[in-house]
CSV table of C-alpha atoms in Angstrom, one decimal:
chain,number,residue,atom,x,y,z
A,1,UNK,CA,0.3,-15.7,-7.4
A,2,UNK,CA,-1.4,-15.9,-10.9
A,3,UNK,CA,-3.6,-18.9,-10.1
A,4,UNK,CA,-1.6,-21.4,-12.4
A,5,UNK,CA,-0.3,-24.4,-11.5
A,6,UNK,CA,2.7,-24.2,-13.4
A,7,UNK,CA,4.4,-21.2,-13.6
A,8,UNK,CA,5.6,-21.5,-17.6
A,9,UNK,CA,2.3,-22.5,-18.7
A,10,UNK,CA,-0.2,-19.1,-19.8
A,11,UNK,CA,-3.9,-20.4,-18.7
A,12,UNK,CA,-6.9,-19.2,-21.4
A,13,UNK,CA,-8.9,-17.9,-18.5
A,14,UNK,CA,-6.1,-14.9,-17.6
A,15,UNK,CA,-4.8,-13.2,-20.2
A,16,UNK,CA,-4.2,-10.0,-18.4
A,17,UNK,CA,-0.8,-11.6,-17.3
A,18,UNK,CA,0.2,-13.3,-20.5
A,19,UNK,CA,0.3,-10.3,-22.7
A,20,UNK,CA,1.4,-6.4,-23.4
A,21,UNK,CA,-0.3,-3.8,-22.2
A,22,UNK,CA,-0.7,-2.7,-25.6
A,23,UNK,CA,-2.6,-5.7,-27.2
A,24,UNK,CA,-0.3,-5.9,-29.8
A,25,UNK,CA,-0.2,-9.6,-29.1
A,26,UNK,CA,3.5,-11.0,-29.4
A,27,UNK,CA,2.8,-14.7,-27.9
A,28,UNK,CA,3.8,-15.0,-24.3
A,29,UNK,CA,4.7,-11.2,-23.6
A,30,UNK,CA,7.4,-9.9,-21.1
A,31,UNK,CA,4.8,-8.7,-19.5
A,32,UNK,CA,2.8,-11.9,-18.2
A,33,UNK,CA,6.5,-12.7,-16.5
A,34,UNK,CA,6.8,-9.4,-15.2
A,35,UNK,CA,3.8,-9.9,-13.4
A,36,UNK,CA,5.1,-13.3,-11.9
A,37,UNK,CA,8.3,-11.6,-10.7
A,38,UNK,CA,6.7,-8.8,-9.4
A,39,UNK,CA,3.7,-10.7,-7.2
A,40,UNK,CA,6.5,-13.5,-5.9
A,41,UNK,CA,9.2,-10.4,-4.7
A,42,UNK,CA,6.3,-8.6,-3.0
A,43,UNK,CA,5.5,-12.2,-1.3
A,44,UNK,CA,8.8,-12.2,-0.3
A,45,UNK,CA,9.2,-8.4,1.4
A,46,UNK,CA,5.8,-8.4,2.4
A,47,UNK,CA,6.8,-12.0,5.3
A,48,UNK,CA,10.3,-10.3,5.7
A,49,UNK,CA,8.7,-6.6,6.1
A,50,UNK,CA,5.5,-7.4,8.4
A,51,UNK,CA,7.9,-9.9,10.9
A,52,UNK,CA,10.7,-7.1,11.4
A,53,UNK,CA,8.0,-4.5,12.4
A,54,UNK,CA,7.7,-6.6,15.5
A,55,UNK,CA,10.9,-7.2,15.6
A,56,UNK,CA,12.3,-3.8,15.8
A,57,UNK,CA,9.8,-2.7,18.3
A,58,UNK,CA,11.5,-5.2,20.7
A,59,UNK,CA,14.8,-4.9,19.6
A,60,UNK,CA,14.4,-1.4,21.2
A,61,UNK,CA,13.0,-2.7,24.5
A,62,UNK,CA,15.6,-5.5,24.6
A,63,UNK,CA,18.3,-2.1,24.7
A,64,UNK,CA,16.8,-0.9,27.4
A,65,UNK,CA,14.4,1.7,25.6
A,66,UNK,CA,10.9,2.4,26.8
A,67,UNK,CA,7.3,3.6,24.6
A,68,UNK,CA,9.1,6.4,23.5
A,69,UNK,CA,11.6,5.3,22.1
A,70,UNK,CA,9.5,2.9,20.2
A,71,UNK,CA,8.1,5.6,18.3
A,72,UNK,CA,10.8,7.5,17.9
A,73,UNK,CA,12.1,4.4,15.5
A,74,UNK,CA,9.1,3.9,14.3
A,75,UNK,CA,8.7,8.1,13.5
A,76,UNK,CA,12.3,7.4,11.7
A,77,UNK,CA,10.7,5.6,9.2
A,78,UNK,CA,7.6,7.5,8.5
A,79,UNK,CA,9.7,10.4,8.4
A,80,UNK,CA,11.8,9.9,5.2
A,81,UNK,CA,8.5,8.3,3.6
A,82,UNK,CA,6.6,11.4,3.5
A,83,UNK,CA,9.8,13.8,2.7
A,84,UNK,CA,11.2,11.7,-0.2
A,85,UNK,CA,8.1,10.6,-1.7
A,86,UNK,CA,7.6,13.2,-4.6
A,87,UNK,CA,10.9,12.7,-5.6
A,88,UNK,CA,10.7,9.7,-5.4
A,89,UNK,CA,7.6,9.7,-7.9
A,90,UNK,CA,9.5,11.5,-10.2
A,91,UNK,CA,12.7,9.6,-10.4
A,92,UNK,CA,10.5,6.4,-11.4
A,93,UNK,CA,9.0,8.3,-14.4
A,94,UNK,CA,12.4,9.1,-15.7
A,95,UNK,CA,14.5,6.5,-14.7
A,96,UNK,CA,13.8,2.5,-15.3
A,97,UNK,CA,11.7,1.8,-12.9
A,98,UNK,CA,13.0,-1.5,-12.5
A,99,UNK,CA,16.6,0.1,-11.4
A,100,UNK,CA,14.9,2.4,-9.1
A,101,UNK,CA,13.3,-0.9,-7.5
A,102,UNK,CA,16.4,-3.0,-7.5
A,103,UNK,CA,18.5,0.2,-5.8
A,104,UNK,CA,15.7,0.8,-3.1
A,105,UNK,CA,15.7,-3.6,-2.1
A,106,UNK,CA,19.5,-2.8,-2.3
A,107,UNK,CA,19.6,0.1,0.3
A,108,UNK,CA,16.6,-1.5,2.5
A,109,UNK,CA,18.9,-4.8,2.9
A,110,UNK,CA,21.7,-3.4,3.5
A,111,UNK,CA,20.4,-0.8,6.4
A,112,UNK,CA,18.2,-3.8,8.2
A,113,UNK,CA,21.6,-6.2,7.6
A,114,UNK,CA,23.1,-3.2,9.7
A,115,UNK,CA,20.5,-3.6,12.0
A,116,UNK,CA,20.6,-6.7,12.6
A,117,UNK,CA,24.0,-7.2,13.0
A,118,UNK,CA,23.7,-4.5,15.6
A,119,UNK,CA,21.4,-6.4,17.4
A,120,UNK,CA,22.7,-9.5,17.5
A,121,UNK,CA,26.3,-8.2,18.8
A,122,UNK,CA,24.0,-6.3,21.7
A,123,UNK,CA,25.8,-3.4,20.4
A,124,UNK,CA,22.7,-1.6,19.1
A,125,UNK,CA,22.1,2.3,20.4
A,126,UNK,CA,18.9,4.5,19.7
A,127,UNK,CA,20.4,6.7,17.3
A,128,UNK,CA,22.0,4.1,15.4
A,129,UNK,CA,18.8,1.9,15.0
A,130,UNK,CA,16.9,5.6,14.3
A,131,UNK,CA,19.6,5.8,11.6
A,132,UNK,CA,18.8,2.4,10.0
A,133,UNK,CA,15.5,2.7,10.2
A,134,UNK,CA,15.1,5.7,8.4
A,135,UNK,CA,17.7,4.8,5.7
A,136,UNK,CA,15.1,1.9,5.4
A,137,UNK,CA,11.7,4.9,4.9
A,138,UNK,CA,14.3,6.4,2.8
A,139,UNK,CA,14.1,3.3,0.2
A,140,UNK,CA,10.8,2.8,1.2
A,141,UNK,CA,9.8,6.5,-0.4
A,142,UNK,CA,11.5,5.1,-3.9
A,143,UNK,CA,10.5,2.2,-4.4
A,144,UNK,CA,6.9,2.3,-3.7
A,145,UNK,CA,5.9,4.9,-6.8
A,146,UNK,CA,8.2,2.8,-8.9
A,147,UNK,CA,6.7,-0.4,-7.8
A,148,UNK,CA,3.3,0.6,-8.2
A,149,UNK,CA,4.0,1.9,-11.7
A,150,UNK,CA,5.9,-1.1,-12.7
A,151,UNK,CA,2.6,-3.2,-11.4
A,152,UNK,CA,0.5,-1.1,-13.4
A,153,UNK,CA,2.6,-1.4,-16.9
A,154,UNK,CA,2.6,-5.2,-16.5
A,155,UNK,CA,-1.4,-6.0,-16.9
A,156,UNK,CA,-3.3,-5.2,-19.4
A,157,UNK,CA,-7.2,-2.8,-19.4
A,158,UNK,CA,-9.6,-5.9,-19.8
A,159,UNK,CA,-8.3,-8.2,-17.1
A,160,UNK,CA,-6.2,-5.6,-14.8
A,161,UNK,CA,-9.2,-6.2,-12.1
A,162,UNK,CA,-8.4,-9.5,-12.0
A,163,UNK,CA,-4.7,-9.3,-11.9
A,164,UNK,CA,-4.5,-6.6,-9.1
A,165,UNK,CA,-7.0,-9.0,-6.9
A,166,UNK,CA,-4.5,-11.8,-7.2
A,167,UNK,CA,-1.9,-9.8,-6.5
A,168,UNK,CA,-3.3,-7.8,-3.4
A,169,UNK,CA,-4.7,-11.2,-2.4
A,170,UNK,CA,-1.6,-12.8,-2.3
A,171,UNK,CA,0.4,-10.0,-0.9
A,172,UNK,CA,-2.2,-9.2,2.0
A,173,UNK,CA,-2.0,-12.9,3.0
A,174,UNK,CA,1.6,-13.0,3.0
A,175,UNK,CA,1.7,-9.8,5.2
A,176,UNK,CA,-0.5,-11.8,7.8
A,177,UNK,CA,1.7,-15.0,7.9
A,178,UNK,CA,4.6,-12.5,8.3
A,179,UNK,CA,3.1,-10.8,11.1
A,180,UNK,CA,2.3,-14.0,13.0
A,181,UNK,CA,5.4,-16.0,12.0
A,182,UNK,CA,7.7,-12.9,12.8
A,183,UNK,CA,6.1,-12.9,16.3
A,184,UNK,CA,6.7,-16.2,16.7
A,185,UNK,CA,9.9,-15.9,16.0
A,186,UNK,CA,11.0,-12.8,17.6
A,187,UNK,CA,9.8,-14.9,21.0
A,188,UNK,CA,11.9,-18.0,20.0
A,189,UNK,CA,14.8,-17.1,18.1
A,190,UNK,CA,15.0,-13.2,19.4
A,191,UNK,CA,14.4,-9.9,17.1
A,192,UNK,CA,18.1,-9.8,15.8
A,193,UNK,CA,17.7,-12.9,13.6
A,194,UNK,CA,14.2,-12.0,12.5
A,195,UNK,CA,15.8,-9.2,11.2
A,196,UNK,CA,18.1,-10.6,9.4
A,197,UNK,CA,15.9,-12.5,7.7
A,198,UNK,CA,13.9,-9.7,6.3
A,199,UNK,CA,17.3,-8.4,5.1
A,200,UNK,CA,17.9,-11.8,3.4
A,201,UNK,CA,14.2,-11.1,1.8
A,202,UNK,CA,15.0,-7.6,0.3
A,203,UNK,CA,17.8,-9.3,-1.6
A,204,UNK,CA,15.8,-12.1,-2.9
A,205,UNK,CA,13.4,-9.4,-3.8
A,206,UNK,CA,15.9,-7.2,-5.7
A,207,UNK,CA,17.3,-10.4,-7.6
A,208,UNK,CA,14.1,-11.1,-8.6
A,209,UNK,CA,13.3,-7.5,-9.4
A,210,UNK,CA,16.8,-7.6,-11.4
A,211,UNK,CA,15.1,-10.1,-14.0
A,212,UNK,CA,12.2,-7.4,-15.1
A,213,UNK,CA,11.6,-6.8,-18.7
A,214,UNK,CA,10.6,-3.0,-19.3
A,215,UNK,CA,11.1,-3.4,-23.2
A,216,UNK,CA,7.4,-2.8,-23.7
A,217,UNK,CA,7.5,0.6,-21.7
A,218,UNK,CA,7.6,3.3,-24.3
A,219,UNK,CA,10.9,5.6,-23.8
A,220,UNK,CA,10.6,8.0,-21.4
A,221,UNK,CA,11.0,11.7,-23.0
A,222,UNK,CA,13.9,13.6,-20.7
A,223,UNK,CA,11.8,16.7,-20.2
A,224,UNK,CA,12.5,19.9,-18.6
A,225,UNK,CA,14.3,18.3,-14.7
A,226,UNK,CA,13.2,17.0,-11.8
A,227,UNK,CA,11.0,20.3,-10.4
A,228,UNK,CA,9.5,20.1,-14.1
A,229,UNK,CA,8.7,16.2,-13.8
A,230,UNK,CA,7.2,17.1,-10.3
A,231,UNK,CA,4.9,20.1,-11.3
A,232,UNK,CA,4.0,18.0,-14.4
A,233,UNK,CA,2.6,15.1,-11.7
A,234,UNK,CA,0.9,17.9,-9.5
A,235,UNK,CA,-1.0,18.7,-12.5
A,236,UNK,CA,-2.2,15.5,-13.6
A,237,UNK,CA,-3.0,14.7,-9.8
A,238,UNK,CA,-5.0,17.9,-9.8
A,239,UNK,CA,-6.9,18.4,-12.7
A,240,UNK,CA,-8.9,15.2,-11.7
A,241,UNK,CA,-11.5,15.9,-9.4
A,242,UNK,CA,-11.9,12.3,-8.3
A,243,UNK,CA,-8.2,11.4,-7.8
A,244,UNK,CA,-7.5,14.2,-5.5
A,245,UNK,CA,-10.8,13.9,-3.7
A,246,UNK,CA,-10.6,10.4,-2.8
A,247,UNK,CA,-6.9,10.8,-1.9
A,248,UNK,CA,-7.7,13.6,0.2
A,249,UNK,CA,-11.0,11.5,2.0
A,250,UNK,CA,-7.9,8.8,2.9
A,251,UNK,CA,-5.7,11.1,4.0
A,252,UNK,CA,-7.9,11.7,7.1
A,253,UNK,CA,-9.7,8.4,7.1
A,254,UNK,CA,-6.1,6.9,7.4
A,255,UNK,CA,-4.9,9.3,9.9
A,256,UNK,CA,-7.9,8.7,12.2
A,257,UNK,CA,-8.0,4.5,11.8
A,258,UNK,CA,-4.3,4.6,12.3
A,259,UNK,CA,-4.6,6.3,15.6
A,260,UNK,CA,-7.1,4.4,16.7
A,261,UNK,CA,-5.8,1.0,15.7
A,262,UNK,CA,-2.4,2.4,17.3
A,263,UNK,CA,-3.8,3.9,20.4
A,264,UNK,CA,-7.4,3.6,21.2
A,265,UNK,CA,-7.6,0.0,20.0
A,266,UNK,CA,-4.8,-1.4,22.9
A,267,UNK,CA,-6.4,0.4,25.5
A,268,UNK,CA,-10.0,-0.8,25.4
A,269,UNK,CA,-8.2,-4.1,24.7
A,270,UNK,CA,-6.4,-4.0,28.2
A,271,UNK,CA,-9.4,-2.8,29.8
A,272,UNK,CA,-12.4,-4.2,28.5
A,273,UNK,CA,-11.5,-7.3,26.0
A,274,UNK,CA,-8.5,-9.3,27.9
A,275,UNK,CA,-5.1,-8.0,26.8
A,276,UNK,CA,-3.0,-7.7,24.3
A,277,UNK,CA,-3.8,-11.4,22.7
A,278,UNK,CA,-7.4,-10.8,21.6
A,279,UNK,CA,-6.7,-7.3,20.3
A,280,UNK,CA,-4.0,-9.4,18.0
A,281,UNK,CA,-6.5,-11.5,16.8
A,282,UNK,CA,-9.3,-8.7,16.2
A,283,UNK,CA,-5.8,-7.0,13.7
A,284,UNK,CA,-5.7,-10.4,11.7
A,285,UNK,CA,-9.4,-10.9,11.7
A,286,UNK,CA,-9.3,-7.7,9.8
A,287,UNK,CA,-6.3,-8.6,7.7
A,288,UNK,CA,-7.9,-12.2,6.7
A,289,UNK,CA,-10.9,-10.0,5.7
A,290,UNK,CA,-8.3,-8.5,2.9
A,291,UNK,CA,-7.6,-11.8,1.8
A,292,UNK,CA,-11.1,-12.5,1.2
A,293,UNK,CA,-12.2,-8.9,-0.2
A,294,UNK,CA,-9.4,-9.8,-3.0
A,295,UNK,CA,-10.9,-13.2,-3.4
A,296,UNK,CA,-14.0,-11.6,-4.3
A,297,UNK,CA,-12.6,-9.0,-6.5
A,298,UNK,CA,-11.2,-11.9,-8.5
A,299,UNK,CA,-14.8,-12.7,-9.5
A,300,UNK,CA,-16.7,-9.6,-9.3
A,301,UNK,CA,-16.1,-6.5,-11.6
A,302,UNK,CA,-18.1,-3.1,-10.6
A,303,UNK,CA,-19.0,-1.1,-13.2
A,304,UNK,CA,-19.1,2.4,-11.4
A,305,UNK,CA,-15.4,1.6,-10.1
A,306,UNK,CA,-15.1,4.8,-7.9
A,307,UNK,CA,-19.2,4.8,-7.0
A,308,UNK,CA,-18.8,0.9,-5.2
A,309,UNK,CA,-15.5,1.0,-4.0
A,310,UNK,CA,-16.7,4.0,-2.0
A,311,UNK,CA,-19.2,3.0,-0.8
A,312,UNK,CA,-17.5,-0.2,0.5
A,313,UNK,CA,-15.1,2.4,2.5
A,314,UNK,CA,-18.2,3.3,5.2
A,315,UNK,CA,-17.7,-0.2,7.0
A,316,UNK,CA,-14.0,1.2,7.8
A,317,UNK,CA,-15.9,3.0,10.4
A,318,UNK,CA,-16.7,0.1,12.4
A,319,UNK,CA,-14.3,-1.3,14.3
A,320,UNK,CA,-14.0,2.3,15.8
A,321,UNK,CA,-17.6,2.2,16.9
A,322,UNK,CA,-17.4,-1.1,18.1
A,323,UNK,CA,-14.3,-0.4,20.1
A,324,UNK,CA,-16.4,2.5,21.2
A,325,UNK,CA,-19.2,0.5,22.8
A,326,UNK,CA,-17.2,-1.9,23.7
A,327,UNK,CA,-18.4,-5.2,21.8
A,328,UNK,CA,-17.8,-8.6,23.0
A,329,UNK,CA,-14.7,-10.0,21.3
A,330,UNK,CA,-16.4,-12.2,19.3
A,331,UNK,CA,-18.4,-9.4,17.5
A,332,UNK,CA,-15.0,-7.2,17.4
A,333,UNK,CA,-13.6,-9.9,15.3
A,334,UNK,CA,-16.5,-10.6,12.9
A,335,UNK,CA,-16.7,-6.3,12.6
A,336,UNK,CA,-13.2,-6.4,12.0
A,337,UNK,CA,-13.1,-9.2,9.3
A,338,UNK,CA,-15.9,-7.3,7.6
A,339,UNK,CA,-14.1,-4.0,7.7
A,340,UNK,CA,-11.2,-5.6,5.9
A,341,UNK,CA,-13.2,-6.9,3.2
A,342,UNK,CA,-14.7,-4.2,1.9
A,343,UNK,CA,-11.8,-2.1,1.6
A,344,UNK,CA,-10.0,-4.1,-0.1
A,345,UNK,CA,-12.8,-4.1,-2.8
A,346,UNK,CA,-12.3,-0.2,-2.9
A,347,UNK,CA,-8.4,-1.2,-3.1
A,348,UNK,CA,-8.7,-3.5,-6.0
A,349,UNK,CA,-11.5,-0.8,-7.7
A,350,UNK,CA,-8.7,2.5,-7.0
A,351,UNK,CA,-5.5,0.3,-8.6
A,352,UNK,CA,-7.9,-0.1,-11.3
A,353,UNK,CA,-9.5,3.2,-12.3
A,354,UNK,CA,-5.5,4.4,-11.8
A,355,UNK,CA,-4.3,1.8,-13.9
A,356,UNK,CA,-7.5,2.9,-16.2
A,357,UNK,CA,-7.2,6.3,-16.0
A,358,UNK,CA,-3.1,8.0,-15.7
A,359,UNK,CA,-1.0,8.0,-18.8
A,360,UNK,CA,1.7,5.2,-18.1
A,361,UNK,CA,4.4,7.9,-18.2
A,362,UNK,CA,3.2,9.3,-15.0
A,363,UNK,CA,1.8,6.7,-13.1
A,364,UNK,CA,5.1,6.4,-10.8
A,365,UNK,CA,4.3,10.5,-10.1
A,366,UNK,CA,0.7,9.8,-9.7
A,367,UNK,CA,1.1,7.5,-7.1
A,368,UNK,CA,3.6,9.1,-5.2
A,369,UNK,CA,0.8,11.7,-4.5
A,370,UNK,CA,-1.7,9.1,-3.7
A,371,UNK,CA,1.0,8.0,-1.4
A,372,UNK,CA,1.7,10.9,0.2
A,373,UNK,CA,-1.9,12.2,1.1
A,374,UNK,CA,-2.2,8.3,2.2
A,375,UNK,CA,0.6,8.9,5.0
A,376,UNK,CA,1.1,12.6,5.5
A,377,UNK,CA,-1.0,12.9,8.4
A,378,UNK,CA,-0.5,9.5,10.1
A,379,UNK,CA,2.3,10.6,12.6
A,380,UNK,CA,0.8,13.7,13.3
A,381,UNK,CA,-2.3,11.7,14.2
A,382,UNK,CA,-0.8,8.9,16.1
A,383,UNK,CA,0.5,12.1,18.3
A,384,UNK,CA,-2.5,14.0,18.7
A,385,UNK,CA,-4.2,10.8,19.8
A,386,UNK,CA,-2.8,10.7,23.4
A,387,UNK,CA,-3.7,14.3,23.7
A,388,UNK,CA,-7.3,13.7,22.2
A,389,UNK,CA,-8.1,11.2,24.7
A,390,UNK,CA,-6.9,12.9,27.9
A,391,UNK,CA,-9.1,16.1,26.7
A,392,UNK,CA,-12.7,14.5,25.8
A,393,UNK,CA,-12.0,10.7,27.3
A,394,UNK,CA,-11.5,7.5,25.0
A,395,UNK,CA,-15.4,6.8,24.4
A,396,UNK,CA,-15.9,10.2,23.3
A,397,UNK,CA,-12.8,10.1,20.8
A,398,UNK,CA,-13.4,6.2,19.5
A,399,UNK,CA,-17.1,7.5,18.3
A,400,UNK,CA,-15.1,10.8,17.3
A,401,UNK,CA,-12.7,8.4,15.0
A,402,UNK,CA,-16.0,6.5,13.0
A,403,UNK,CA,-18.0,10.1,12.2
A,404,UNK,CA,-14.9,11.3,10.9
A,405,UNK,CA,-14.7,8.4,8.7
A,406,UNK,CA,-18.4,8.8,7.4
A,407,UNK,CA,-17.9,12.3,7.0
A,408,UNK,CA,-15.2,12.1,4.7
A,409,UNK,CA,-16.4,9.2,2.8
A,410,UNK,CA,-20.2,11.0,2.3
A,411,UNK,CA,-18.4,14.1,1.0
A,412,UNK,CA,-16.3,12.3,-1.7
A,413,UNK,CA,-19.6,11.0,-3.1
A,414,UNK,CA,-20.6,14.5,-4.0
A,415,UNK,CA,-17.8,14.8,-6.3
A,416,UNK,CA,-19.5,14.1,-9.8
A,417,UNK,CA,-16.8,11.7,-11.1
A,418,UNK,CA,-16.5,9.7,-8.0
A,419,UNK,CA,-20.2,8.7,-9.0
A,420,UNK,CA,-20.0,8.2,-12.7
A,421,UNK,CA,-16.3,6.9,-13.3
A,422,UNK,CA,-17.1,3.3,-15.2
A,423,UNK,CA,-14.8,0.6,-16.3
A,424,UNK,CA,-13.7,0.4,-19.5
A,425,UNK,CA,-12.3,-3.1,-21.3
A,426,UNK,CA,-9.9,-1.2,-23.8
A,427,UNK,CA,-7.0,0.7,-23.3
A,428,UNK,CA,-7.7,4.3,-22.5
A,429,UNK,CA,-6.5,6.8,-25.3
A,430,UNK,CA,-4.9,9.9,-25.4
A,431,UNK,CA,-8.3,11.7,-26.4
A,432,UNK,CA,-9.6,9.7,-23.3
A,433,UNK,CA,-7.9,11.3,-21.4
A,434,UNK,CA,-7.9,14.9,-22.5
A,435,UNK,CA,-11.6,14.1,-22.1
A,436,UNK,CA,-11.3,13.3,-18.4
């Protein structure tokens, strides 16, 4: 979604998708279409991928499986994620990334076409839909560093705010229509075929993916192997102060609102807010506060990138708190909404200070790190929180969830760079970075 009405035309007002991410200036660049193809494929997964989340949960209580075994499919596709990342990483800085995208839609709709079919023939067992599913992470753990780079090498320094709004704005709406259309769905048509439509969306992805232009990425220099590409990304991750430290704040701040979104959030629901539908609601109230965040982000550009987006993290402690208490619903949703808002403006502000910031060569390898301290500790978590809640009781570990958050979040501001990192409107040069 790049805000024109026609997608040939190249409007005056955003230039960040209608030319190369060098400013050499070549008329309507490669890179202004990338952008389109890249914002309509995610679209496209991001209905198919959000409906078949639901979809595979039921599939496995339609075969007769219970909670656990819910997991256990769900744990198949974390799994993979967090082991294959790195590489992952590192195969999109050497390889077209483009390729590795197109492979990874290939492999993701050919394991949910599996599962699918499996489902709909009644034929499907645990292991086998554990199998799919974590062929599924598997592609999951490639494509995401590539995609993310790809995104990155398609918009250029003065308008790349902008572009990454519109894009996170349209992709966060699309993943809340997926959500409530693949519900809908799953309860009219059954989870087999809305799984077979997200397989159907991973190859409309990958053809669109197919049609990417990576002329304007400079040739990738075949270095020393794949454990040389990956100690090559460790060190660019590590010798930044504020990349590591904020990826290390959301490690745990996404390990502790997963669990309690996961957890703590249904319980209170079933025994203080109504049920399962009004715990549903307070999930998109937080995902239409995305939507809106990117709106804003649109308009609004923060000098101190790191400094605001930050600070726009401590309302993630929130719904936690209010879950804590518990709030009436109607003040659930309104926290919730807000909550979603204002981290999306530290979203839009991190793609941008990366985008800023990492050498194009190793943005794939940059972000598989990001990645992977953003989901290492989100199973182990989601397991703990069970434990957690038998051992100090579910008020106790709610208000435990939102100090954690606030801790975290505090102690990232002490890191000099976190405070001081501004935008810049040109593109960052080598010396920059040296300098950083």
């Amino acid at each position: 979604m790049t805000s024109r009405p026609d997608p040939a035309a190249e409007p005056a007002d955003h230039p960040a998708v209608g030319h190369a991410v060098s400013g050499s200036g070549s008329g309507p660049s490669r890179t202004g279409r990338n952008y389109r193809l890249l914002t309509g494929a995610a679209v496209v997964t991001a209905l198919g991928a959000n409906g078949s989340f639901i979809a595979a949960a039921f599939a496995v209580l339609d075969a007769g499986g219970d909670s656990s075994d819910v997991g256990l499919v769900a744990a198949s596709r974390t799994l993979p994620l967090v082991v294959f990342l790195l590489v992952g990483g590192a195969v999109a800085d050497r390889m077209p990334r483009h390729r590795v995208m197109v492979a990874a839609n290939a492999l993701n709709f050919l394991s949910q076409g599996a599962f699918a079919l499996l489902v709909l023939t009644g034929e499907a067992r645990l292991w086998q839909m554990m199998l799919l599913t974590a062929l599924g992470g598997t592609g999951q753990a490639f494509f995401s560093p590539a995609a993310e780079g790809m995104l990155m090498s398609s918009v250029e320094s003065e308008h790349a705010g902008r572009a990454f709004a519109l894009f996170r704005m349209a992709t966060q709406g699309a993943a809340l229509g997926g959500a409530a259309l693949g519900g809908a769905l799953v309860a009219a048509v059954g989870p087999g075929w809305v799984l077979a439509l997200d397989a159907a969306a991973f190859a409309v992805a990958g053809s669109l993916r197919a049609f990417l232009d990576v002329r304007h990425v400079p040739a990738r220099d075949e270095g020393g192997g794949l454990l040389s590409d990956l100690r090559e990304g460790w060190r660019e991750f590590i010798g930044r102060p504020w990349l590591w430290g904020v990826v290390a704040q959301f490690s745990l701040a996404n390990a502790v609102v997963g669990a309690a979104d996961a957890v703590y959030g249904p319980l209170v629901a079933r025994d203080s807010l109504g049920g399962a539908a009004p715990w549903g609601l307070a999930l998109g109230a937080f995902g239409a506060g995305t939507v809106v965040g990117a709106l804003l982000m649109t308009r609004w550009k923060p000098r101190r990138l790191l400094f605001t987006g930050t600070l726009c993290v401590f309302p993630l402690a929130l719904p936690s708190a209010a879950l804590a208490v518990p709030v009436p619903v109607e003040v659930l949703y309104a926290v919730m909404f807000f909550a979603g808002a204002t981290v999306e403006v530290f979203g839009v502000s991190w793609m941008t200070a990366l985008h800023q910031e990492i050498p194009e060569d190793k943005l794939s390898r940059v972000s598989a790190y990001d990645w992977f301290g953003s989901v290492a500790l989100m199973p182990l978590a989601t397991a703990l929180a069970g434990p957690a809640e038998s051992a100090v009781g579910l008020t106790t570990a709610l208000w435990g969830s939102s100090a954690l958050v606030v801790l975290v979040t505090a102690l990232v501001l002490l890191i000099p760079d976190v405070r001081t990192l501004t935008r810049r409107t040109t593109p960052v040069t080598a010396v920059d970075r040296q300098a950083v």
